[in-house]
Amino acid sequence: MIDVRNLYKNFGSVKVLKAVSVSIEKGEKVAIIGPSGSGKSTLLRCMNLLEEPTYGEVWINGRLITPVDPYLHPEIIMSSKTFRKMFKERMSAVKEGYMTEQELAAMLISEIKKHDFLRRFEGGEYRRMMRDLSRTYGENVDKVRRGIGMVFQHFNLFNNKTVIENLMLAPTLLGLESKEKAKEHAMHMLRRIGLEDKAYVYPSTLSGGQKQRIAIVRALCMNPEYMLFDEPTSALDPEMVGEVLQLMKELADDGMTMVIVTHEMGFAREVATRVLFMDDGRIAEDGTPEQVFGNPKNARLKEFLSKVLP
Amino acid sequence: MSDTTERNIFLMLLNDADKFGRALLVTLMIAGAAIVIGLIIGIVCASIRIAPKTNIVIRILDKIVGLYITIIRGTPTLLQLLIIANVILITIYNTNANIFVPMFAFGVNSGAYMAEIFRSGFNSVDRGQLEAGRSLGLSWFATTRKIIIPQAVKTVIPTIFNEIIILVKETSVVSYLSILMPWGVDGKVEQVYDLLGIADKRGQSTGEWMAYLITAALIYLVVVLLLTLVQKIIERRFSISDRR
């Protein structure tokens, strides 16, 4: 499961993601749609930490890949100096019987969250709790990324490597497969997409569609559990879009868990099991393709669909 | 009359062939050592500058490297050479300038420029290449080593050769210093000259200054042409992945 919790991402003063939470179960095919600048790509790139969130946590299969976000853990907030100081100051309210201790604590926690009151140094107890949590659940991000394939808008094939070297590089370098095994695997994958004759050429000789299909296959060579697609057809000539979408559809039919940022509404409708509509850094609508496309509730979504759907 | 004069000049130059040969050797030794030192300093400094600034040590080193580059690029080479030769060697170690001074001085000088060249080469590689490597689970270091550096090297070669060529010619600045070779004939310390130095000296003592200077110029030109040839060969070897 990919679990995104209360994610914020700021680029300088620009707030790109605002309190985004979403969990994606295994087997789901999630399409993320929305106007440009709404934070779709940033959200996707935060899922494998190519972009580091400003606040919030990302959990993959129960492992935490971001630093611990204290604001998501009330017990950590309560261990902070700031909280304890505020608690002592407001104790009179409890003594005079206006509220219970629990109510006061809850109030202070929400106040601290709202105003970003936590500082860098919040005492030994706080530090210990942060450390324990990240020791228990934290995971090296490079390790987690092995299980999450990513496909980019601009393909990003390794220009200094031949096609087969592109496919073999990560599995062999990480010691997951022997050279022979990796080569066999890579050739098998190339045959699957009908590009085995391109095995020994450099990416610069390929068309966009071929590059993107090879990029997809390169990610598949790691046998990932999840695949993230960042506008995979946006940089392609129109006549090449079909072949890439076809391959993605096959992948979906094989049961791959997929998260796809796309402008291809037809594809989203056909392949996705769930559609997220993002607007202004938030998930504005979340539902099945039938709900989102057939019966949109959000005003911005209606406006967006009227523009992009024929 | 004029015919004999021309022959005299020619004979004179021919007689000094061994002097020019040794001067060329001195120039090439200084330049060669400076290139090696410069490349090492350049690679180390560039690595520090491009490394992710995750811990305080890297950040401090980065600041130091930044300062080094600023100082070296902000002051004339001759001044740096004179400071190293006069201030450091004579006042601190109480020894005269020897051939290691220009080697060291030009190496340190060139290192700053090479660091910037390597850094810009690294930055010229599309960010997507690094992201693709990272997304496959490769570490920053592995991606940089296998993907980024091979591509950066390709773009850096012309600029590095540019720097090397400039360096070879800039070593002529040492004719301002008298260079003492520590391993002179019969183990004695001996004064030697670089290409420009010998042309200057012989030109003055024979009165045929122009002829000597032009000879030195031609030798520099040949050296640079040879370097250009090497550059072309290397560039060709690195351009395989561009071929269609």
Coordinates of C-alpha atoms in Angstrom, one line a residue:
Chain A
M1 CA 0.0 0.0 0.0
I2 CA 1.2 3.5 -0.8
D3 CA 0.0 5.7 2.0
V4 CA 0.5 9.4 1.7
R5 CA -0.3 11.3 4.9
N6 CA -1.0 15.0 5.2
L7 CA 1.6 15.9 2.6
Y8 CA 2.7 19.5 2.1
K9 CA 5.2 20.6 -0.5
N10 CA 6.5 24.2 -0.8
F11 CA 8.8 25.4 -3.5
G12 CA 10.0 28.5 -1.9
S13 CA 6.9 30.5 -1.1
V14 CA 4.8 28.6 -3.6
K15 CA 2.6 26.0 -1.9
V16 CA 2.2 23.1 -4.4
L17 CA 0.7 20.5 -2.2
K18 CA -1.6 21.3 0.7
A19 CA -2.5 18.6 3.2
V20 CA -2.8 15.8 0.6
S21 CA -3.7 12.4 2.0
V22 CA -4.3 9.3 -0.1
S23 CA -3.8 5.6 0.2
I24 CA -3.5 3.4 -2.8
E25 CA -4.1 -0.3 -2.3
K26 CA -2.4 -3.1 -4.2
G27 CA -4.1 -3.8 -7.6
E28 CA -5.6 -0.4 -7.9
K29 CA -5.1 1.6 -11.1
V30 CA -5.3 5.3 -10.1
A31 CA -5.4 8.1 -12.6
I32 CA -4.5 11.5 -11.3
I33 CA -6.0 14.3 -13.5
G34 CA -6.3 18.0 -13.1
P35 CA -5.2 21.3 -14.6
S36 CA -1.5 22.0 -15.0
G37 CA 0.1 23.4 -11.9
S38 CA -2.4 21.6 -9.6
G39 CA 0.4 19.5 -8.1
K40 CA -0.3 16.1 -9.8
S41 CA 3.3 15.4 -10.8
T42 CA 4.6 16.7 -7.5
L43 CA 2.3 14.3 -5.6
L44 CA 3.4 11.4 -7.8
R45 CA 7.1 12.3 -7.4
C46 CA 6.7 12.5 -3.6
M47 CA 5.5 8.9 -3.6
N48 CA 9.0 7.7 -4.4
L49 CA 10.6 10.7 -2.8
L50 CA 12.1 12.1 -6.0
E51 CA 10.6 15.2 -4.4
E52 CA 11.0 15.6 -0.7
P53 CA 7.8 16.7 1.0
T54 CA 8.0 19.8 3.2
Y55 CA 5.6 18.2 5.8
G56 CA 3.9 14.9 6.0
E57 CA 4.8 11.3 5.6
V58 CA 4.9 8.7 2.9
W59 CA 4.5 5.0 3.8
I60 CA 5.2 2.2 1.4
N61 CA 4.0 -1.3 2.5
G62 CA 4.1 -0.1 6.1
R63 CA 7.6 1.3 5.9
L64 CA 8.2 5.0 6.4
I65 CA 10.4 6.6 3.7
T66 CA 10.2 10.3 4.7
P67 CA 11.5 11.7 8.0
V68 CA 9.0 11.4 10.9
D69 CA 6.6 14.3 10.8
P70 CA 5.9 15.1 14.5
Y71 CA 2.7 16.9 13.7
L72 CA 1.2 13.5 12.6
H73 CA 1.9 11.9 16.0
P74 CA 0.0 13.5 19.0
E75 CA 2.2 11.6 21.5
I76 CA 5.3 13.2 20.0
I77 CA 3.7 16.6 20.2
M78 CA 2.8 15.9 23.8
S79 CA 6.5 15.1 24.6
S80 CA 7.7 18.4 23.3
K81 CA 8.9 21.2 25.5
T82 CA 6.6 23.6 23.7
F83 CA 3.6 21.5 24.6
R84 CA 4.6 21.0 28.2
K85 CA 5.2 24.7 28.6
M86 CA 1.9 25.6 27.1
F87 CA 0.2 22.9 29.2
K88 CA 1.6 24.3 32.4
E89 CA 0.6 27.9 31.5
R90 CA -3.0 26.9 30.7
M91 CA -3.3 24.5 33.7
S92 CA -5.5 27.1 35.4
A93 CA -8.3 26.4 33.0
V94 CA -8.4 22.7 34.2
K95 CA -8.0 23.7 37.8
E96 CA -10.9 26.1 37.6
G97 CA -13.0 23.4 36.0
Y98 CA -13.5 24.9 32.5
M99 CA -12.2 21.7 30.8
T100 CA -10.6 18.4 31.5
E101 CA -6.9 17.7 31.0
Q102 CA -7.7 15.6 27.9
E103 CA -9.6 18.5 26.4
L104 CA -6.9 20.9 27.1
A105 CA -4.3 18.6 25.6
A106 CA -6.4 18.1 22.5
M107 CA -6.8 21.8 22.2
L108 CA -3.1 22.5 22.5
I109 CA -2.2 19.8 20.0
S110 CA -4.5 21.4 17.4
E111 CA -3.1 24.8 18.2
I112 CA 0.4 23.6 17.8
K113 CA -0.4 21.9 14.5
K114 CA -2.2 25.0 13.2
H115 CA 0.6 27.5 14.0
D116 CA 3.6 25.2 13.4
F117 CA 4.8 25.8 16.9
L118 CA 7.3 22.9 17.1
R119 CA 11.0 24.0 17.0
R120 CA 14.0 22.1 16.1
F121 CA 15.0 21.3 19.6
E122 CA 12.2 20.1 21.8
G123 CA 14.1 18.2 24.5
G124 CA 15.4 14.7 25.0
E125 CA 12.1 12.9 25.4
Y126 CA 10.8 14.4 22.1
R127 CA 14.1 13.5 20.3
R128 CA 14.0 10.0 21.7
M129 CA 10.4 9.4 20.5
M130 CA 11.2 10.8 17.0
R131 CA 14.3 8.5 16.8
D132 CA 12.5 5.4 18.0
L133 CA 9.7 5.9 15.5
S134 CA 12.1 6.4 12.6
R135 CA 14.2 3.4 13.8
T136 CA 11.1 1.2 14.0
Y137 CA 9.4 2.1 10.7
G138 CA 12.0 4.0 8.7
E139 CA 13.4 2.4 5.6
N140 CA 16.2 3.3 3.3
V141 CA 14.5 5.0 0.3
D142 CA 16.8 3.4 -2.3
K143 CA 15.6 0.0 -1.1
V144 CA 12.0 1.0 -1.3
R145 CA 12.4 2.5 -4.7
R146 CA 13.4 -0.9 -6.1
G147 CA 9.8 -1.9 -5.7
I148 CA 8.4 1.2 -7.3
G149 CA 9.0 1.7 -11.0
M150 CA 8.7 5.1 -12.5
V151 CA 8.1 6.3 -16.0
F152 CA 8.9 9.9 -16.9
Q153 CA 7.4 12.3 -19.4
H154 CA 10.7 12.7 -21.1
F155 CA 11.6 9.0 -21.0
N156 CA 15.0 9.6 -19.3
L157 CA 16.7 6.6 -20.9
F158 CA 20.4 6.5 -20.0
N159 CA 21.9 8.2 -23.1
N160 CA 25.4 6.7 -22.6
K161 CA 24.1 3.1 -22.5
T162 CA 22.6 0.9 -25.2
V163 CA 19.0 -0.2 -24.8
I164 CA 19.9 -3.6 -23.3
E165 CA 22.4 -1.9 -20.9
N166 CA 19.6 0.4 -19.9
L167 CA 17.5 -2.6 -18.9
M168 CA 20.3 -4.5 -17.3
L169 CA 22.0 -1.7 -15.3
A170 CA 19.9 -1.6 -12.2
P171 CA 19.3 -5.3 -11.6
T172 CA 23.0 -6.2 -12.1
L173 CA 24.4 -3.2 -10.2
L174 CA 22.2 -3.9 -7.2
G175 CA 23.1 -7.6 -7.4
L176 CA 19.5 -8.7 -7.9
E177 CA 20.3 -10.7 -11.0
S178 CA 23.5 -12.1 -12.6
K179 CA 24.6 -10.7 -15.9
E180 CA 23.3 -13.6 -17.9
K181 CA 20.0 -13.8 -16.1
A182 CA 19.5 -10.0 -16.4
K183 CA 20.3 -10.2 -20.1
E184 CA 17.9 -13.0 -20.6
H185 CA 15.3 -11.1 -18.7
A186 CA 15.9 -8.0 -20.7
M187 CA 15.7 -9.7 -24.0
H188 CA 12.5 -11.4 -22.9
M189 CA 11.0 -8.0 -22.1
L190 CA 12.2 -6.5 -25.4
R191 CA 10.6 -9.4 -27.3
R192 CA 7.4 -8.7 -25.4
I193 CA 7.2 -5.2 -26.9
G194 CA 8.6 -6.3 -30.2
L195 CA 11.9 -4.3 -30.0
E196 CA 14.5 -7.1 -29.6
D197 CA 16.2 -5.8 -32.8
K198 CA 16.9 -2.5 -30.9
A199 CA 18.8 -4.2 -28.1
Y200 CA 22.2 -2.9 -29.1
V201 CA 21.5 0.6 -30.3
Y202 CA 21.7 3.8 -28.3
P203 CA 18.5 5.6 -27.3
S204 CA 19.3 8.6 -29.5
T205 CA 18.4 6.4 -32.5
L206 CA 14.9 5.6 -31.3
S207 CA 11.5 7.2 -31.8
G208 CA 9.7 8.7 -28.8
G209 CA 7.2 5.8 -28.7
Q210 CA 10.0 3.3 -28.7
K211 CA 11.9 5.2 -26.0
Q212 CA 8.9 5.3 -23.8
R213 CA 8.1 1.7 -24.2
I214 CA 11.7 0.8 -23.4
A215 CA 11.5 3.1 -20.4
I216 CA 8.5 1.2 -19.1
V217 CA 10.2 -2.1 -19.7
R218 CA 13.3 -0.8 -17.9
A219 CA 11.2 -0.2 -14.8
L220 CA 9.6 -3.6 -15.2
C221 CA 13.0 -5.3 -15.2
M222 CA 13.2 -4.6 -11.5
N223 CA 10.0 -6.6 -11.0
P224 CA 8.3 -3.7 -9.2
E225 CA 5.1 -3.9 -7.1
Y226 CA 4.0 -0.5 -8.1
M227 CA 4.4 1.6 -11.3
L228 CA 4.2 5.4 -11.3
F229 CA 3.6 7.1 -14.6
D230 CA 4.3 10.9 -14.9
E231 CA 2.5 12.0 -18.0
P232 CA 3.9 9.2 -20.1
T233 CA 2.4 10.3 -23.4
S234 CA 2.6 14.1 -23.1
A235 CA 5.9 14.3 -25.0
L236 CA 5.0 11.9 -27.7
D237 CA 3.9 12.6 -31.3
P238 CA 0.2 11.8 -31.6
E239 CA 0.7 8.6 -33.7
M240 CA 2.9 7.1 -31.0
V241 CA 0.6 7.7 -28.1
G242 CA -1.4 4.5 -29.0
E243 CA 1.5 2.1 -28.7
V244 CA 2.5 3.4 -25.3
L245 CA -1.1 3.3 -23.9
Q246 CA -1.5 -0.2 -25.3
L247 CA 1.5 -1.4 -23.3
M248 CA 0.2 0.3 -20.2
K249 CA -3.2 -1.3 -20.7
E250 CA -1.5 -4.7 -20.9
L251 CA 0.3 -4.0 -17.7
A252 CA -3.0 -3.0 -16.0
D253 CA -4.6 -6.2 -17.3
D254 CA -1.7 -8.2 -15.7
G255 CA -2.8 -6.8 -12.3
M256 CA 0.0 -4.2 -11.8
T257 CA -0.7 -1.5 -9.2
M258 CA -0.4 1.7 -11.2
V259 CA -0.6 5.5 -10.4
I260 CA -0.8 7.5 -13.6
V261 CA -0.7 11.2 -14.0
T262 CA -2.3 11.8 -17.4
H263 CA -4.1 14.1 -19.7
E264 CA -5.5 11.1 -21.6
M265 CA -9.1 11.2 -20.3
G266 CA -10.2 8.3 -22.5
F267 CA -7.4 6.1 -21.2
A268 CA -8.2 7.1 -17.6
R269 CA -11.8 6.3 -18.0
E270 CA -11.1 2.9 -19.6
V271 CA -8.2 1.6 -17.5
A272 CA -8.4 3.3 -14.2
T273 CA -10.3 1.8 -11.2
R274 CA -10.1 5.1 -9.4
V275 CA -9.7 8.7 -10.5
L276 CA -8.2 11.6 -8.4
F277 CA -9.0 15.1 -9.5
M278 CA -6.4 17.6 -8.2
D279 CA -6.9 21.3 -8.0
D280 CA -4.8 23.9 -6.4
G281 CA -2.6 21.5 -4.4
R282 CA -5.5 19.5 -3.0
I283 CA -7.4 16.3 -4.0
A284 CA -10.7 17.8 -5.0
E285 CA -12.5 14.7 -6.0
D286 CA -11.7 11.0 -5.5
G287 CA -13.9 8.3 -7.0
T288 CA -14.5 5.7 -9.7
P289 CA -14.2 6.8 -13.3
E290 CA -18.0 6.6 -13.5
Q291 CA -18.4 8.9 -10.6
V292 CA -15.7 11.4 -11.6
F293 CA -16.5 11.6 -15.3
G294 CA -20.2 10.7 -15.3
N295 CA -21.4 12.6 -12.3
P296 CA -18.9 15.2 -11.2
K297 CA -19.8 17.1 -8.1
N298 CA -16.9 19.6 -7.7
A299 CA -17.4 22.8 -9.7
R300 CA -13.8 23.0 -10.7
L301 CA -13.9 19.4 -12.0
K302 CA -17.0 20.2 -14.0
E303 CA -15.3 23.1 -15.6
F304 CA -12.1 21.1 -16.2
L305 CA -14.0 18.3 -17.8
S306 CA -15.9 20.6 -20.0
K307 CA -12.6 21.9 -21.4
V308 CA -10.8 18.6 -21.9
L309 CA -13.7 16.3 -22.9
P310 CA -14.8 16.6 -26.5
Chain B
M1 CA 75.4 39.5 -48.1
S2 CA 71.8 39.0 -46.9
D3 CA 72.1 35.4 -47.9
T4 CA 74.9 34.7 -45.5
T5 CA 73.1 36.5 -42.7
E6 CA 70.0 34.3 -43.1
R7 CA 72.2 31.2 -43.1
N8 CA 73.9 32.4 -40.0
I9 CA 70.7 32.8 -38.2
F10 CA 69.6 29.4 -39.3
L11 CA 72.9 27.8 -38.1
M12 CA 72.7 29.7 -34.9
L13 CA 69.2 28.4 -34.2
L14 CA 70.3 24.9 -35.2
N15 CA 73.2 25.2 -32.8
D16 CA 70.8 26.0 -30.0
A17 CA 68.5 23.1 -30.9
D18 CA 69.6 21.2 -27.8
K19 CA 68.9 24.3 -25.6
F20 CA 65.4 24.5 -27.2
G21 CA 64.9 20.8 -26.6
R22 CA 65.7 21.1 -22.9
A23 CA 63.6 24.3 -22.7
L24 CA 60.7 22.4 -24.3
L25 CA 61.2 19.6 -21.8
V26 CA 61.0 22.1 -18.9
T27 CA 57.9 23.7 -20.3
L28 CA 56.3 20.3 -20.8
M29 CA 57.3 19.1 -17.4
I30 CA 55.8 22.1 -15.7
A31 CA 52.7 21.9 -17.8
G32 CA 52.3 18.2 -17.4
A33 CA 52.7 18.2 -13.7
A34 CA 50.4 21.2 -13.4
I35 CA 47.7 19.4 -15.5
V36 CA 47.9 16.3 -13.3
I37 CA 47.7 18.4 -10.1
G38 CA 45.0 20.6 -11.6
L39 CA 42.9 17.6 -12.7
I40 CA 43.2 16.0 -9.2
I41 CA 42.3 19.2 -7.4
G42 CA 39.6 19.9 -10.0
I43 CA 38.0 16.5 -9.6
V44 CA 38.1 16.6 -5.8
C45 CA 36.8 20.2 -5.6
A46 CA 34.1 19.6 -8.2
S47 CA 33.0 16.4 -6.3
I48 CA 32.6 18.4 -3.1
R49 CA 30.6 21.1 -4.9
I50 CA 28.2 18.7 -6.6
A51 CA 27.7 16.4 -3.6
P52 CA 24.3 16.6 -1.9
K53 CA 24.8 18.9 1.0
T54 CA 23.4 16.5 3.6
N55 CA 25.9 16.9 6.4
I56 CA 27.9 19.7 7.9
V57 CA 31.3 18.4 6.8
I58 CA 30.4 18.6 3.2
R59 CA 28.9 22.0 3.7
I60 CA 32.1 23.3 5.3
L61 CA 34.3 21.8 2.6
D62 CA 32.0 23.3 0.0
K63 CA 32.5 26.8 1.5
I64 CA 36.3 26.2 1.6
V65 CA 36.3 25.1 -2.0
G66 CA 34.2 28.2 -3.0
L67 CA 36.7 30.5 -1.3
Y68 CA 39.7 28.8 -3.0
I69 CA 38.0 29.1 -6.4
T70 CA 37.2 32.8 -5.8
I71 CA 40.7 33.7 -4.7
I72 CA 42.4 31.8 -7.5
R73 CA 40.1 33.1 -10.2
G74 CA 40.2 36.6 -8.8
T75 CA 44.0 37.2 -8.9
P76 CA 46.5 37.1 -11.7
T77 CA 48.4 33.9 -12.3
L78 CA 51.8 35.7 -12.3
L79 CA 51.0 37.2 -8.9
Q80 CA 50.1 33.8 -7.5
L81 CA 53.4 32.4 -8.9
L82 CA 55.4 35.2 -7.4
I83 CA 53.7 34.9 -4.1
I84 CA 54.3 31.2 -3.9
A85 CA 57.9 31.6 -5.1
N86 CA 58.9 34.6 -3.1
V87 CA 56.8 34.7 0.0
I88 CA 56.3 31.0 0.7
L89 CA 59.5 29.4 -0.4
I90 CA 62.1 32.1 0.3
T91 CA 60.7 33.5 3.5
I92 CA 59.3 30.4 5.1
Y93 CA 61.6 27.7 3.7
N94 CA 64.6 29.9 2.9
T95 CA 65.2 28.2 -0.4
N96 CA 65.3 29.5 -4.0
A97 CA 62.7 28.9 -6.6
N98 CA 63.0 25.5 -8.1
I99 CA 61.0 23.7 -10.8
F100 CA 58.4 22.5 -8.2
V101 CA 57.2 26.0 -7.6
P102 CA 55.7 26.6 -11.0
M103 CA 54.4 23.0 -11.1
F104 CA 52.6 23.6 -7.8
A105 CA 51.6 27.1 -8.6
F106 CA 50.1 26.3 -12.0
G107 CA 48.5 23.2 -10.7
V108 CA 46.8 25.0 -7.9
N109 CA 45.8 27.8 -10.3
S110 CA 44.4 25.4 -12.9
G111 CA 42.7 23.3 -10.3
A112 CA 40.2 26.1 -9.6
Y113 CA 39.3 26.5 -13.3
M114 CA 39.1 22.7 -13.8
A115 CA 36.8 22.4 -10.7
E116 CA 34.4 24.9 -12.3
I117 CA 34.6 23.1 -15.7
F118 CA 33.8 19.7 -14.1
R119 CA 31.0 21.2 -12.1
S120 CA 29.4 22.8 -15.1
G121 CA 29.9 19.5 -17.0
F122 CA 28.0 17.7 -14.3
N123 CA 25.3 20.3 -14.2
S124 CA 25.0 20.1 -18.0
V125 CA 23.7 16.5 -17.8
D126 CA 19.9 16.4 -17.8
R127 CA 18.4 16.1 -14.3
G128 CA 16.2 13.4 -15.6
Q129 CA 19.1 11.1 -15.9
L130 CA 19.8 11.2 -12.2
E131 CA 16.1 10.9 -11.4
A132 CA 15.8 7.8 -13.6
G133 CA 18.7 6.2 -11.9
R134 CA 17.4 7.0 -8.4
S135 CA 13.9 5.8 -9.3
L136 CA 15.4 2.4 -10.1
G137 CA 16.8 2.2 -6.6
L138 CA 20.4 3.1 -7.5
S139 CA 22.1 5.4 -5.0
W140 CA 23.2 8.9 -5.8
F141 CA 26.8 7.7 -6.0
A142 CA 26.1 4.8 -8.2
T143 CA 24.0 6.9 -10.6
T144 CA 26.5 9.6 -10.7
R145 CA 29.4 7.2 -11.4
K146 CA 27.6 5.0 -14.0
I147 CA 25.4 7.6 -15.8
I148 CA 26.2 11.2 -15.0
I149 CA 30.0 11.2 -15.1
P150 CA 30.3 9.4 -18.4
Q151 CA 28.0 11.9 -20.0
A152 CA 29.6 14.8 -18.3
V153 CA 33.0 13.8 -19.4
K154 CA 31.9 14.0 -23.0
T155 CA 30.8 17.6 -22.7
V156 CA 33.7 18.5 -20.6
I157 CA 36.5 17.3 -22.9
P158 CA 36.6 20.4 -25.3
T159 CA 36.6 22.8 -22.3
I160 CA 39.3 20.8 -20.4
F161 CA 41.5 20.8 -23.5
N162 CA 41.0 24.5 -23.8
E163 CA 42.2 24.8 -20.2
I164 CA 45.1 22.5 -20.9
I165 CA 46.2 24.5 -23.9
I166 CA 45.9 27.8 -22.0
L167 CA 48.0 26.2 -19.3
V168 CA 50.7 25.1 -21.6
K169 CA 51.1 28.5 -22.9
E170 CA 50.7 30.2 -19.6
T171 CA 53.7 28.4 -18.2
S172 CA 55.8 30.9 -20.2
V173 CA 55.1 33.2 -17.3
V174 CA 57.9 31.3 -15.4
S175 CA 60.5 33.1 -17.5
Y176 CA 60.0 35.8 -14.9
L177 CA 61.6 33.4 -12.4
S178 CA 64.9 31.9 -12.7
I179 CA 64.2 28.2 -12.4
L180 CA 66.7 26.1 -10.6
M181 CA 66.5 22.4 -11.3
P182 CA 67.3 20.4 -8.2
W183 CA 68.8 17.6 -10.4
G184 CA 71.3 19.5 -12.6
V185 CA 74.2 18.0 -14.4
D186 CA 76.5 16.0 -12.1
G187 CA 74.0 16.3 -9.3
K188 CA 74.6 20.0 -9.2
V189 CA 71.8 22.6 -9.0
E190 CA 71.6 24.2 -12.3
Q191 CA 69.6 27.0 -13.8
V192 CA 67.3 26.1 -16.6
Y193 CA 64.9 28.0 -18.8
D194 CA 61.5 27.3 -20.3
L195 CA 60.8 27.9 -24.0
L196 CA 60.1 31.6 -23.7
G197 CA 62.9 32.0 -21.2
I198 CA 65.5 30.4 -23.5
A199 CA 64.3 32.4 -26.6
D200 CA 64.5 35.5 -24.5
K201 CA 68.0 34.8 -23.2
R202 CA 69.6 33.6 -26.4
G203 CA 67.9 36.3 -28.4
Q204 CA 69.3 39.0 -26.1
S205 CA 72.8 37.5 -26.1
T206 CA 72.9 37.0 -29.9
G207 CA 71.0 40.1 -30.9
E208 CA 68.6 38.0 -33.1
W209 CA 65.7 38.4 -30.8
M210 CA 63.0 38.1 -33.4
A211 CA 64.3 34.9 -34.8
Y212 CA 64.4 33.3 -31.4
L213 CA 61.0 34.5 -30.4
I214 CA 59.4 33.2 -33.6
T215 CA 61.1 29.9 -33.2
A216 CA 59.7 29.6 -29.7
A217 CA 56.3 30.6 -31.0
L218 CA 56.4 27.9 -33.6
I219 CA 57.3 25.3 -31.0
Y220 CA 54.4 26.3 -28.8
L221 CA 52.1 26.1 -31.9
V222 CA 53.3 22.6 -32.7
V223 CA 52.7 21.5 -29.1
V224 CA 49.2 23.0 -29.1
L225 CA 48.4 21.4 -32.5
L226 CA 49.4 18.0 -31.1
L227 CA 47.1 18.6 -28.1
T228 CA 44.3 19.4 -30.5
L229 CA 44.9 16.2 -32.3
V230 CA 44.7 14.2 -29.0
Q231 CA 41.5 16.1 -28.2
K232 CA 39.9 15.1 -31.5
I233 CA 40.8 11.4 -31.0
I234 CA 39.4 11.4 -27.5
E235 CA 36.3 13.2 -28.6
R236 CA 35.7 10.7 -31.3
R237 CA 36.0 7.8 -28.8
F238 CA 33.4 9.4 -26.6
S239 CA 30.8 10.2 -29.2
I240 CA 29.7 6.6 -29.9
S241 CA 26.3 7.0 -28.2
D242 CA 25.5 10.0 -30.4
R243 CA 25.9 8.1 -33.6
R244 CA 22.7 7.4 -35.4

